[in-house]
Tab-separated table of C-alpha atoms and ligand atoms in Angstrom:
chain	number	residue	atom	x	y	z
A	1	MET	CA	109.403	65.344	130.700
A	2	GLU	CA	109.880	67.974	128.217
A	3	GLN	CA	108.127	71.011	128.184
A	4	PHE	CA	107.258	73.694	126.156
A	5	ASP	CA	105.435	76.715	125.872
A	6	THR	CA	104.113	76.357	121.671
A	7	ILE	CA	104.599	72.773	120.350
A	8	ILE	CA	103.534	73.659	116.697
A	9	ILE	CA	102.963	70.357	114.164
A	10	GLY	CA	103.536	70.221	111.324
A	11	ALA	CA	107.030	72.151	110.409
A	12	GLY	CA	104.988	73.409	106.222
A	13	ALA	CA	104.337	76.940	105.110
A	14	ALA	CA	101.702	77.795	107.850
A	15	GLY	CA	103.162	76.237	111.207
A	16	LEU	CA	107.328	77.691	110.203
A	17	PHE	CA	105.372	80.910	109.820
A	18	CYS	CA	103.768	80.605	113.045
A	19	ALA	CA	107.444	79.685	114.806
A	20	LYS	CA	108.214	82.823	113.583
A	21	PHE	CA	106.482	85.048	115.854
A	22	ALA	CA	105.402	81.575	118.442
A	23	ALA	CA	109.469	82.265	119.934
A	24	ALA	CA	109.767	86.035	118.553
A	25	LYS	CA	109.308	86.658	122.321
A	26	GLY	CA	111.469	84.166	123.859
A	27	ALA	CA	109.595	81.175	124.384
A	28	ARG	CA	110.044	78.190	123.803
A	29	VAL	CA	108.570	76.530	121.167
A	30	LEU	CA	109.657	73.191	119.601
A	31	VAL	CA	108.629	72.500	115.830
A	32	VAL	CA	107.851	68.203	114.698
A	33	ASP	CA	107.426	66.744	111.185
A	34	HIS	CA	107.775	63.480	110.841
A	35	ALA	CA	108.533	64.213	107.371
A	36	LYS	CA	112.896	64.541	106.848
A	37	ARG	CA	112.634	67.555	104.910
A	38	PRO	CA	110.520	70.853	106.040
A	39	ALA	CA	108.105	72.435	104.233
A	40	GLU	CA	108.311	70.441	101.131
A	41	LYS	CA	104.977	71.783	99.162
A	42	VAL	CA	106.506	75.156	99.760
A	43	ARG	CA	109.850	74.160	97.765
A	44	ILE	CA	107.966	72.088	94.637
A	45	SER	CA	105.091	74.546	94.019
A	46	GLY	CA	104.424	76.814	91.223
A	47	GLY	CA	107.218	74.443	89.384
A	48	GLY	CA	109.958	75.113	92.136
A	49	ARG	CA	109.314	78.513	91.640
A	50	CYS	CA	106.669	78.748	94.509
A	51	ASN	CA	103.996	81.425	93.768
A	52	PHE	CA	104.070	82.602	97.006
A	53	THR	CA	101.446	84.717	97.161
A	54	ASN	CA	99.646	86.868	94.901
A	55	LEU	CA	98.624	91.016	94.945
A	56	ASP	CA	95.074	91.755	94.390
A	57	ALA	CA	95.164	88.385	97.957
A	58	GLY	CA	91.696	89.365	99.323
A	59	PRO	CA	88.904	87.201	100.927
A	60	ASP	CA	86.552	86.734	97.821
A	61	ASN	CA	89.337	84.577	96.573
A	62	TYR	CA	89.052	81.770	98.795
A	63	LEU	CA	85.902	79.180	99.683
A	64	SER	CA	84.611	78.595	103.392
A	65	GLN	CA	81.762	77.818	105.413
A	66	ASN	CA	81.171	81.222	106.947
A	67	PRO	CA	83.139	82.845	104.199
A	68	HIS	CA	83.620	86.148	106.598
A	69	PHE	CA	86.425	83.902	108.631
A	70	ALA	CA	89.325	84.793	106.279
A	71	LYS	CA	88.657	88.401	106.285
A	72	SER	CA	90.304	89.358	109.673
A	73	ALA	CA	93.923	87.127	109.453
A	74	LEU	CA	93.994	88.496	105.794
A	75	ALA	CA	93.995	92.407	106.951
A	76	ARG	CA	96.123	91.834	109.493
A	77	TYR	CA	98.960	90.109	107.551
A	78	THR	CA	98.840	91.107	104.178
A	79	GLN	CA	100.566	89.725	100.687
A	80	TRP	CA	102.754	93.053	101.083
A	81	ASP	CA	103.831	92.382	104.235
A	82	PHE	CA	105.202	88.956	102.545
A	83	ILE	CA	106.509	90.911	99.912
A	84	GLU	CA	107.942	93.190	103.145
A	85	LEU	CA	109.562	89.421	104.182
A	86	LEU	CA	111.356	88.623	100.413
A	87	ALA	CA	112.256	91.675	100.743
A	88	GLN	CA	114.650	92.028	103.837
A	89	HIS	CA	115.513	88.408	103.128
A	90	GLY	CA	116.629	90.108	99.156
A	91	ILE	CA	114.765	86.967	97.639
A	92	THR	CA	113.597	89.068	93.808
A	93	TRP	CA	110.219	88.370	92.196
A	94	HIS	CA	108.091	88.372	89.150
A	95	GLU	CA	104.539	88.851	88.399
A	96	LYS	CA	103.304	86.318	86.308
A	97	THR	CA	100.033	86.737	85.506
A	98	LEU	CA	96.329	87.796	87.108
A	99	GLY	CA	98.723	88.795	89.861
A	100	GLN	CA	100.419	85.651	91.244
A	101	LEU	CA	103.891	86.074	92.020
A	102	PHE	CA	107.389	83.404	91.782
A	103	CYS	CA	111.086	83.450	93.205
A	104	ASP	CA	113.774	84.312	90.242
A	105	GLY	CA	114.822	82.091	90.767
A	106	LYS	CA	114.060	78.855	92.995
A	107	SER	CA	111.576	78.122	96.525
A	108	ALA	CA	114.296	76.756	98.213
A	109	ALA	CA	114.989	80.839	98.886
A	110	ILE	CA	111.387	81.065	100.588
A	111	VAL	CA	112.434	77.964	102.857
A	112	GLU	CA	115.005	78.732	104.238
A	113	MET	CA	114.011	81.667	104.586
A	114	LEU	CA	111.213	80.589	107.182
A	115	LEU	CA	113.659	78.063	108.611
A	116	HIS	CA	115.715	81.527	109.463
A	117	GLU	CA	112.933	83.411	110.367
A	118	ALA	CA	112.014	80.245	112.385
A	119	ARG	CA	115.206	79.707	113.706
A	120	ALA	CA	114.688	80.619	117.599
A	121	ALA	CA	112.167	77.867	118.127
A	122	ASP	CA	113.781	74.050	118.555
A	123	LEU	CA	112.798	72.123	114.980
A	124	ARG	CA	112.410	67.778	114.798
A	125	LEU	CA	112.017	66.553	111.681
A	126	SER	CA	111.301	62.841	110.911
A	127	THR	CA	109.541	62.926	114.618
A	128	THR	CA	106.122	60.726	114.819
A	129	VAL	CA	103.412	62.405	116.555
A	130	ASP	CA	101.906	59.437	118.856
A	131	GLU	CA	99.738	60.715	120.568
A	132	VAL	CA	98.430	63.854	122.269
A	133	THR	CA	96.139	64.105	125.249
A	134	HIS	CA	95.072	66.920	127.669
A	135	ASP	CA	95.332	67.498	131.012
A	136	GLY	CA	93.514	69.932	132.106
A	137	THR	CA	95.931	72.284	132.019
A	138	GLU	CA	97.982	71.490	129.862
A	139	PHE	CA	99.214	69.476	126.311
A	140	ARG	CA	100.856	65.638	126.551
A	141	VAL	CA	102.799	65.393	122.918
A	142	SER	CA	104.021	61.799	122.676
A	143	LEU	CA	106.557	62.037	120.073
A	144	SER	CA	108.287	59.173	118.706
A	145	ARG	CA	107.460	57.932	121.995
A	146	ARG	CA	108.750	60.628	123.753
A	147	GLU	CA	106.640	62.899	126.568
A	148	VAL	CA	106.520	66.110	125.564
A	149	ALA	CA	104.483	68.695	127.396
A	150	THR	CA	103.071	72.184	126.553
A	151	ARG	CA	100.221	74.328	127.668
A	152	HIS	CA	99.510	75.788	123.657
A	153	LEU	CA	99.612	73.022	120.371
A	154	VAL	CA	99.243	74.378	117.690
A	155	ILE	CA	98.031	72.158	114.844
A	156	ALA	CA	99.191	73.177	111.442
A	157	SER	CA	99.253	69.899	109.175
A	158	GLY	CA	97.937	70.222	106.559
A	159	GLY	CA	96.017	68.688	104.644
A	160	LYS	CA	94.979	65.167	102.783
A	161	SER	CA	96.336	65.835	99.344
A	162	ILE	CA	99.238	64.113	97.956
A	163	PRO	CA	99.883	61.340	100.363
A	164	LYS	CA	103.078	60.227	99.003
A	165	MET	CA	104.426	64.442	100.517
A	166	GLY	CA	103.136	62.940	103.327
A	167	ALA	CA	99.569	64.558	104.080
A	168	THR	CA	97.890	63.108	105.904
A	169	GLY	CA	94.791	63.319	107.709
A	170	LEU	CA	95.870	64.178	111.524
A	171	GLY	CA	94.484	67.712	112.447
A	172	TYR	CA	91.223	66.503	111.498
A	173	GLN	CA	91.969	63.357	113.450
A	174	ILE	CA	93.244	65.515	116.317
A	175	ALA	CA	90.161	68.383	115.667
A	176	ALA	CA	88.028	64.832	115.846
A	177	GLN	CA	89.438	63.664	119.355
A	178	PHE	CA	88.718	66.952	120.803
A	179	GLY	CA	85.583	67.672	119.745
A	180	VAL	CA	86.091	69.943	117.449
A	181	PRO	CA	83.585	70.383	114.056
A	182	LEU	CA	85.158	69.200	110.736
A	183	VAL	CA	83.675	70.573	107.758
A	184	GLU	CA	83.427	67.250	104.986
A	185	THR	CA	86.544	67.365	103.424
A	186	ARG	CA	87.437	66.788	99.523
A	187	PRO	CA	90.513	67.246	96.965
A	188	GLY	CA	90.069	70.904	95.555
A	189	LEU	CA	92.265	71.866	91.991
A	190	VAL	CA	91.991	69.063	91.242
A	191	PRO	CA	91.796	67.675	87.252
A	192	LEU	CA	88.156	65.839	85.956
A	193	THR	CA	87.706	62.776	85.106
A	194	PHE	CA	85.125	62.134	82.799
A	195	GLY	CA	83.394	59.125	81.889
A	196	PRO	CA	83.639	56.439	78.763
A	197	GLN	CA	81.476	58.773	76.104
A	198	ASP	CA	83.279	61.493	76.408
A	199	LEU	CA	87.008	60.482	76.683
A	200	ASP	CA	85.865	59.039	72.983
A	201	TRP	CA	86.232	62.494	71.822
A	202	ILE	CA	88.724	64.195	74.747
A	203	VAL	CA	91.667	61.316	74.708
A	204	PRO	CA	92.940	62.212	71.102
A	205	LEU	CA	92.815	65.354	72.016
A	206	ALA	CA	95.126	65.180	74.662
A	207	GLY	CA	98.253	67.591	75.324
A	208	THR	CA	95.616	69.993	73.373
A	209	ALA	CA	94.896	73.534	75.300
A	210	LEU	CA	92.979	76.918	74.207
A	211	ASP	CA	92.661	79.932	77.239
A	212	ALA	CA	88.401	78.721	77.938
A	213	ARG	CA	85.599	79.496	80.077
A	214	VAL	CA	85.127	76.850	82.845
A	215	GLY	CA	82.233	77.480	85.319
A	216	ALA	CA	80.927	75.720	88.043
A	217	GLY	CA	78.505	75.928	90.764
A	218	GLY	CA	77.816	79.235	89.559
A	219	THR	CA	80.830	80.656	89.648
A	220	SER	CA	83.415	80.757	86.264
A	221	PHE	CA	87.740	81.143	85.437
A	222	ASP	CA	88.866	82.101	82.308
A	223	GLU	CA	92.684	80.976	82.419
A	224	ALA	CA	93.924	77.585	80.581
A	225	LEU	CA	92.272	74.933	79.565
A	226	LEU	CA	94.261	71.445	79.052
A	227	PHE	CA	92.592	67.892	77.690
A	228	THR	CA	94.560	65.063	79.295
A	229	HIS	CA	94.611	61.949	78.931
A	230	ARG	CA	91.969	60.594	82.054
A	231	GLY	CA	89.926	64.615	81.080
A	232	LEU	CA	89.831	67.861	81.569
A	233	SER	CA	93.644	70.244	83.068
A	234	GLY	CA	94.305	72.821	83.079
A	235	PRO	CA	94.900	76.150	85.851
A	236	ALA	CA	90.725	76.553	84.633
A	237	VAL	CA	89.227	73.656	85.646
A	238	LEU	CA	91.349	73.645	88.631
A	239	GLN	CA	89.670	76.480	89.314
A	240	ALA	CA	86.873	75.611	88.929
A	241	SER	CA	87.629	72.459	90.545
A	242	ASN	CA	86.744	74.272	93.204
A	243	TYR	CA	82.849	75.130	92.766
A	244	TRP	CA	82.014	71.534	91.419
A	245	ARG	CA	79.727	69.324	93.236
A	246	GLU	CA	79.843	65.381	92.174
A	247	GLY	CA	76.631	64.648	89.840
A	248	GLU	CA	76.970	68.210	88.743
A	249	GLU	CA	77.697	69.299	85.169
A	250	ILE	CA	80.269	71.777	83.901
A	251	HIS	CA	80.190	74.578	81.057
A	252	VAL	CA	82.793	75.538	79.140
A	253	ASP	CA	82.907	78.002	76.841
A	254	LEU	CA	85.804	77.345	74.329
A	255	LEU	CA	85.657	81.429	72.966
A	256	PRO	CA	85.274	83.541	76.031
A	257	ALA	CA	86.762	86.410	74.173
A	258	ARG	CA	85.077	86.629	70.641
A	259	SER	CA	81.272	85.961	69.097
A	260	ALA	CA	81.350	82.579	67.226
A	261	PHE	CA	78.745	83.606	66.001
A	262	ASP	CA	80.205	86.630	64.571
A	263	ALA	CA	83.506	84.936	63.543
A	264	LEU	CA	81.170	82.127	62.220
A	265	LYS	CA	78.960	84.420	59.755
A	266	ALA	CA	81.916	86.191	58.962
A	267	ALA	CA	83.565	83.480	57.783
A	268	ARG	CA	80.795	81.786	55.743
A	269	SER	CA	80.475	85.341	53.652
A	270	GLU	CA	84.258	85.193	53.417
A	271	ASN	CA	84.282	81.695	51.391
A	272	GLY	CA	80.470	79.401	52.033
A	273	ARG	CA	82.405	76.942	50.328
A	274	ARG	CA	84.749	76.022	53.806
A	275	GLN	CA	84.196	72.430	55.720
A	276	MET	CA	82.434	72.881	58.897
A	277	HIS	CA	86.091	71.942	60.159
A	278	THR	CA	87.723	74.008	58.548
A	279	ALA	CA	85.865	77.278	59.484
A	280	LEU	CA	85.468	75.806	63.279
A	281	SER	CA	89.798	75.541	62.763
A	282	LEU	CA	89.824	79.351	62.174
A	283	LEU	CA	88.875	79.671	65.844
A	284	PHE	CA	89.886	76.767	67.346
A	285	PRO	CA	93.548	73.533	67.390
A	286	THR	CA	92.576	71.975	64.082
A	287	LYS	CA	92.702	68.465	65.838
A	288	LEU	CA	89.923	70.692	68.801
A	289	ALA	CA	87.944	71.853	65.533
A	290	ALA	CA	88.091	68.652	63.778
A	291	ALA	CA	87.166	66.675	67.005
A	292	LEU	CA	83.993	69.224	68.036
A	293	ALA	CA	82.980	68.225	64.529
A	294	GLN	CA	82.413	64.764	64.647
A	295	LYS	CA	80.958	65.433	68.057
A	296	TRP	CA	78.445	67.650	67.112
A	297	ASN	CA	77.577	65.932	63.398
A	298	LEU	CA	78.646	69.302	61.118
A	299	THR	CA	78.694	67.967	57.736
A	300	GLY	CA	78.666	69.775	55.081
A	301	ASN	CA	79.748	73.634	54.468
A	302	LEU	CA	79.873	77.322	55.815
A	303	ALA	CA	77.205	78.619	53.024
A	304	ASP	CA	74.872	75.484	54.459
A	305	GLN	CA	74.300	76.803	57.920
A	306	SER	CA	71.603	78.711	58.106
A	307	ASP	CA	71.550	81.920	60.657
A	308	ALA	CA	69.625	80.388	63.039
A	309	LYS	CA	72.261	77.158	62.814
A	310	LEU	CA	75.327	79.099	63.475
A	311	HIS	CA	73.241	80.673	66.256
A	312	ALA	CA	72.683	77.256	67.732
A	313	LEU	CA	76.738	76.169	67.351
A	314	ALA	CA	77.999	78.755	68.425
A	315	ASP	CA	75.635	78.461	71.025
A	316	LEU	CA	77.178	75.175	72.156
A	317	ILE	CA	80.990	76.920	71.863
A	318	HIS	CA	79.978	79.269	73.972
A	319	SER	CA	78.408	76.864	76.804
A	320	LEU	CA	79.728	73.497	76.467
A	321	PRO	CA	77.789	70.687	78.844
A	322	LEU	CA	80.266	68.523	80.212
A	323	LYS	CA	79.631	66.103	82.963
A	324	PRO	CA	82.425	65.271	84.902
A	325	THR	CA	82.330	61.985	86.437
A	326	GLY	CA	85.235	62.504	89.408
A	327	SER	CA	87.978	64.166	89.874
A	328	GLU	CA	92.248	62.600	90.315
A	329	GLY	CA	90.948	62.988	93.884
A	330	TYR	CA	94.026	64.292	96.280
A	331	ARG	CA	96.305	61.888	94.832
A	332	THR	CA	97.234	65.078	92.544
A	333	ALA	CA	94.995	67.852	94.191
A	334	GLU	CA	96.689	71.044	95.333
A	335	VAL	CA	94.957	71.133	97.942
A	336	THR	CA	92.064	70.306	100.636
A	337	LEU	CA	88.586	71.750	100.605
A	338	GLY	CA	86.558	71.443	104.261
A	339	GLY	CA	88.216	71.052	106.977
A	340	VAL	CA	87.517	71.756	111.155
A	341	ASN	CA	85.234	74.024	111.296
A	342	THR	CA	85.562	77.801	111.154
A	343	ASP	CA	83.335	78.659	113.686
A	344	ALA	CA	84.949	76.467	116.332
A	345	LEU	CA	87.487	78.556	116.281
A	346	SER	CA	88.967	82.650	116.796
A	347	SER	CA	88.659	84.587	113.531
A	348	LYS	CA	92.126	86.869	115.991
A	349	THR	CA	94.064	83.810	117.661
A	350	MET	CA	92.287	80.812	115.765
A	351	GLU	CA	92.322	79.314	118.889
A	352	THR	CA	89.229	76.794	119.375
A	353	ASN	CA	86.874	77.823	121.720
A	354	SER	CA	85.827	74.972	123.394
A	355	VAL	CA	89.123	73.901	124.088
A	356	PRO	CA	91.514	76.648	125.485
A	357	GLY	CA	94.812	76.194	123.696
A	358	LEU	CA	93.978	73.999	120.846
A	359	TYR	CA	94.865	76.098	117.432
A	360	PHE	CA	94.355	75.405	114.040
A	361	ILE	CA	96.046	76.826	111.259
A	362	GLY	CA	97.070	76.292	106.951
A	363	GLU	CA	95.014	74.186	105.284
A	364	VAL	CA	94.078	72.181	107.805
A	365	VAL	CA	90.935	74.472	108.560
A	366	ASP	CA	88.079	75.122	106.160
A	367	VAL	CA	89.374	78.305	103.780
A	368	THR	CA	90.790	77.292	100.325
A	369	GLY	CA	91.863	79.344	98.031
A	370	TRP	CA	92.291	80.251	94.568
A	371	LEU	CA	95.116	78.758	92.500
A	372	GLY	CA	97.318	81.547	92.682
A	373	GLY	CA	99.203	82.114	95.595
A	374	TYR	CA	96.050	82.584	97.392
A	375	ASN	CA	96.852	78.852	99.408
A	376	PHE	CA	99.951	80.551	101.191
A	377	GLN	CA	98.639	84.122	101.460
A	378	TRP	CA	96.104	82.153	103.928
A	379	ALA	CA	98.634	79.741	105.272
A	380	TRP	CA	101.348	83.112	106.389
A	381	ALA	CA	98.214	85.431	107.310
A	382	SER	CA	96.744	82.386	109.802
A	383	ALA	CA	100.472	82.459	111.414
A	384	ALA	CA	100.527	84.922	111.544
A	385	ALA	CA	97.578	85.226	113.890
A	386	CYS	CA	97.836	82.806	115.316
A	387	GLY	CA	102.087	83.571	116.392
A	388	ARG	CA	101.260	86.892	117.162
A	389	ALA	CA	98.359	85.653	119.992
A	390	ILE	CA	100.297	83.126	121.156
B	401	LIG	P1	101.057	71.986	104.426
B	401	LIG	O1	101.238	70.799	103.871
B	401	LIG	O2	102.248	72.367	104.474
B	401	LIG	O3	102.281	71.570	106.151
B	401	LIG	C1	101.203	70.672	107.010
B	401	LIG	C2	103.251	69.966	107.171
B	401	LIG	O4	102.458	68.480	107.744
B	401	LIG	C3	104.305	68.879	106.316
B	401	LIG	O5	105.340	69.070	106.246
B	401	LIG	C4	103.469	67.918	106.418
B	401	LIG	O6	104.781	67.146	106.559
B	401	LIG	C5	103.870	67.689	108.257
B	401	LIG	N1	102.252	66.492	108.578
B	401	LIG	C6	101.335	65.852	107.947
B	401	LIG	N2	100.749	65.168	108.382
B	401	LIG	C7	102.271	64.870	110.224
B	401	LIG	C8	102.261	64.032	110.929
B	401	LIG	N3	101.098	62.790	111.296
B	401	LIG	N4	102.996	63.983	111.902
B	401	LIG	C9	103.880	65.054	111.460
B	401	LIG	N5	104.105	66.225	110.465
B	401	LIG	C10	102.506	65.753	109.743
B	401	LIG	N6	100.029	77.077	96.845
B	401	LIG	C11	99.790	78.316	96.682
B	401	LIG	O7	99.303	79.537	97.419
B	401	LIG	N7	100.864	78.723	95.021
B	401	LIG	C12	101.361	77.408	94.800
B	401	LIG	O8	102.193	77.991	94.391
B	401	LIG	C13	101.265	76.133	95.875
B	401	LIG	N8	101.306	75.068	94.663
B	401	LIG	C14	101.079	73.862	94.852
B	401	LIG	C15	101.637	72.593	94.357
B	401	LIG	C16	101.111	71.060	94.893
B	401	LIG	C17	102.226	70.357	93.906
B	401	LIG	C18	100.253	71.586	96.278
B	401	LIG	C19	100.346	69.444	96.745
B	401	LIG	C20	100.698	72.144	96.226
B	401	LIG	C21	100.347	73.827	96.163
B	401	LIG	N9	100.438	75.034	97.250
B	401	LIG	C22	100.853	76.935	96.842
B	401	LIG	C23	99.123	75.041	98.164
B	401	LIG	C24	100.301	74.953	99.597
B	401	LIG	O9	101.031	74.244	99.023
B	401	LIG	C25	98.669	74.659	100.180
B	401	LIG	O10	98.482	75.501	100.754
B	401	LIG	C26	99.861	74.989	102.022
B	401	LIG	O11	101.032	74.206	101.931
B	401	LIG	C27	99.471	74.208	103.124
B	401	LIG	O12	100.024	75.332	104.187
B	401	LIG	P2	100.580	74.020	105.786
B	401	LIG	O13	101.137	74.725	106.675
B	401	LIG	O14	98.506	74.275	106.067
B	401	LIG	O15	100.192	72.736	105.027
């Protein structure tokens, strides 16, 4: 039987990065993945340019049942460390917006870099993990029907998002098998869907985008909102989806940068004969203005509107309550919320408290970042914490 010091399940962002550190001290490290190609999510991320980290990444940008858990790993492998590594590989980058860093060229350069950094490890692709057992001293892993053994087993198999790209629930199954507790999983960074009543006015607007503030569960994000054939998407909605729970409302401020009341009042003084939908088109794309005027039954012209009526309209514009019926689910979700309960892990090493030698890193852990490079930063940081400790 082949013997390894460390076996890493999952050759994604976290798994490959962990191999870099774990194999650095001459240890025998094996990375296995059932996919044909490594780090597919890195390759397709950020529209092919990989939003690999965020200048502002810090613990406050993550959701977890224990908000303190990520602090240690994030502090010990920072965005600056990753930027330094890119410099060593001659990979240039730019800030797009809100601290989000993207490659100047293709994200394939990052995949190449990860493979190069992990070159001391064995990499076996198109390999299935049939069974994992522990005999009291070491782990036995059946890989495409061949058994291998190891003292350290690192689970880096990611979340459930986008099964088409190879996502499976393997990490959660292994956790359950070894009695490691889980926090319920749900799709994150995902478009929200709506019932027929809302779709009546949303669907004709499909393709329309505007800057908005979208709030859910007490947190709000100022970014673009996009109307789609199924409901709402765009960065502001994806961000808010992490904080939204089924049955709750979201609140949309359609004009976050200015006062709708002041703008409408000024428009009324300037030309009171404007119809209401024309008045709204001073603030919004024409199609949206017409849809809102119809949705809110706004008839007559601006001169007909008292200050009180304008205030009521401004309130709707700044805090439009909407009740999603669901989300587009794991089919399109960028991440999986929940996962391996951090209470069961060491924040220094990612090792489980109850099963020595068993580690969980990356998205399979109950640490989920905002949109904007934060999730890769967690993959790098948790992988470094684990790989250095092994
Ligand atoms: P990851 O999913 O990367 O890797 C897991 C690996 O395990 C995969 O290679 C998979 O094949 C393998 N695996 C799964 N089940 C297995 C099994 N049963 N047997 C063997 N192998 C198995 N984040 C960010 O910060 N910036 C961004 O720009 C983007 N963009 C983005 C776009 C899209 C479309 C998606 C879906 C996601 C993003 N993300 C992102 C999120 C980011 O991709 C994600 O958080 C990290 O890839 C997580 O890294 P992991 O290594 O934990 O999992």
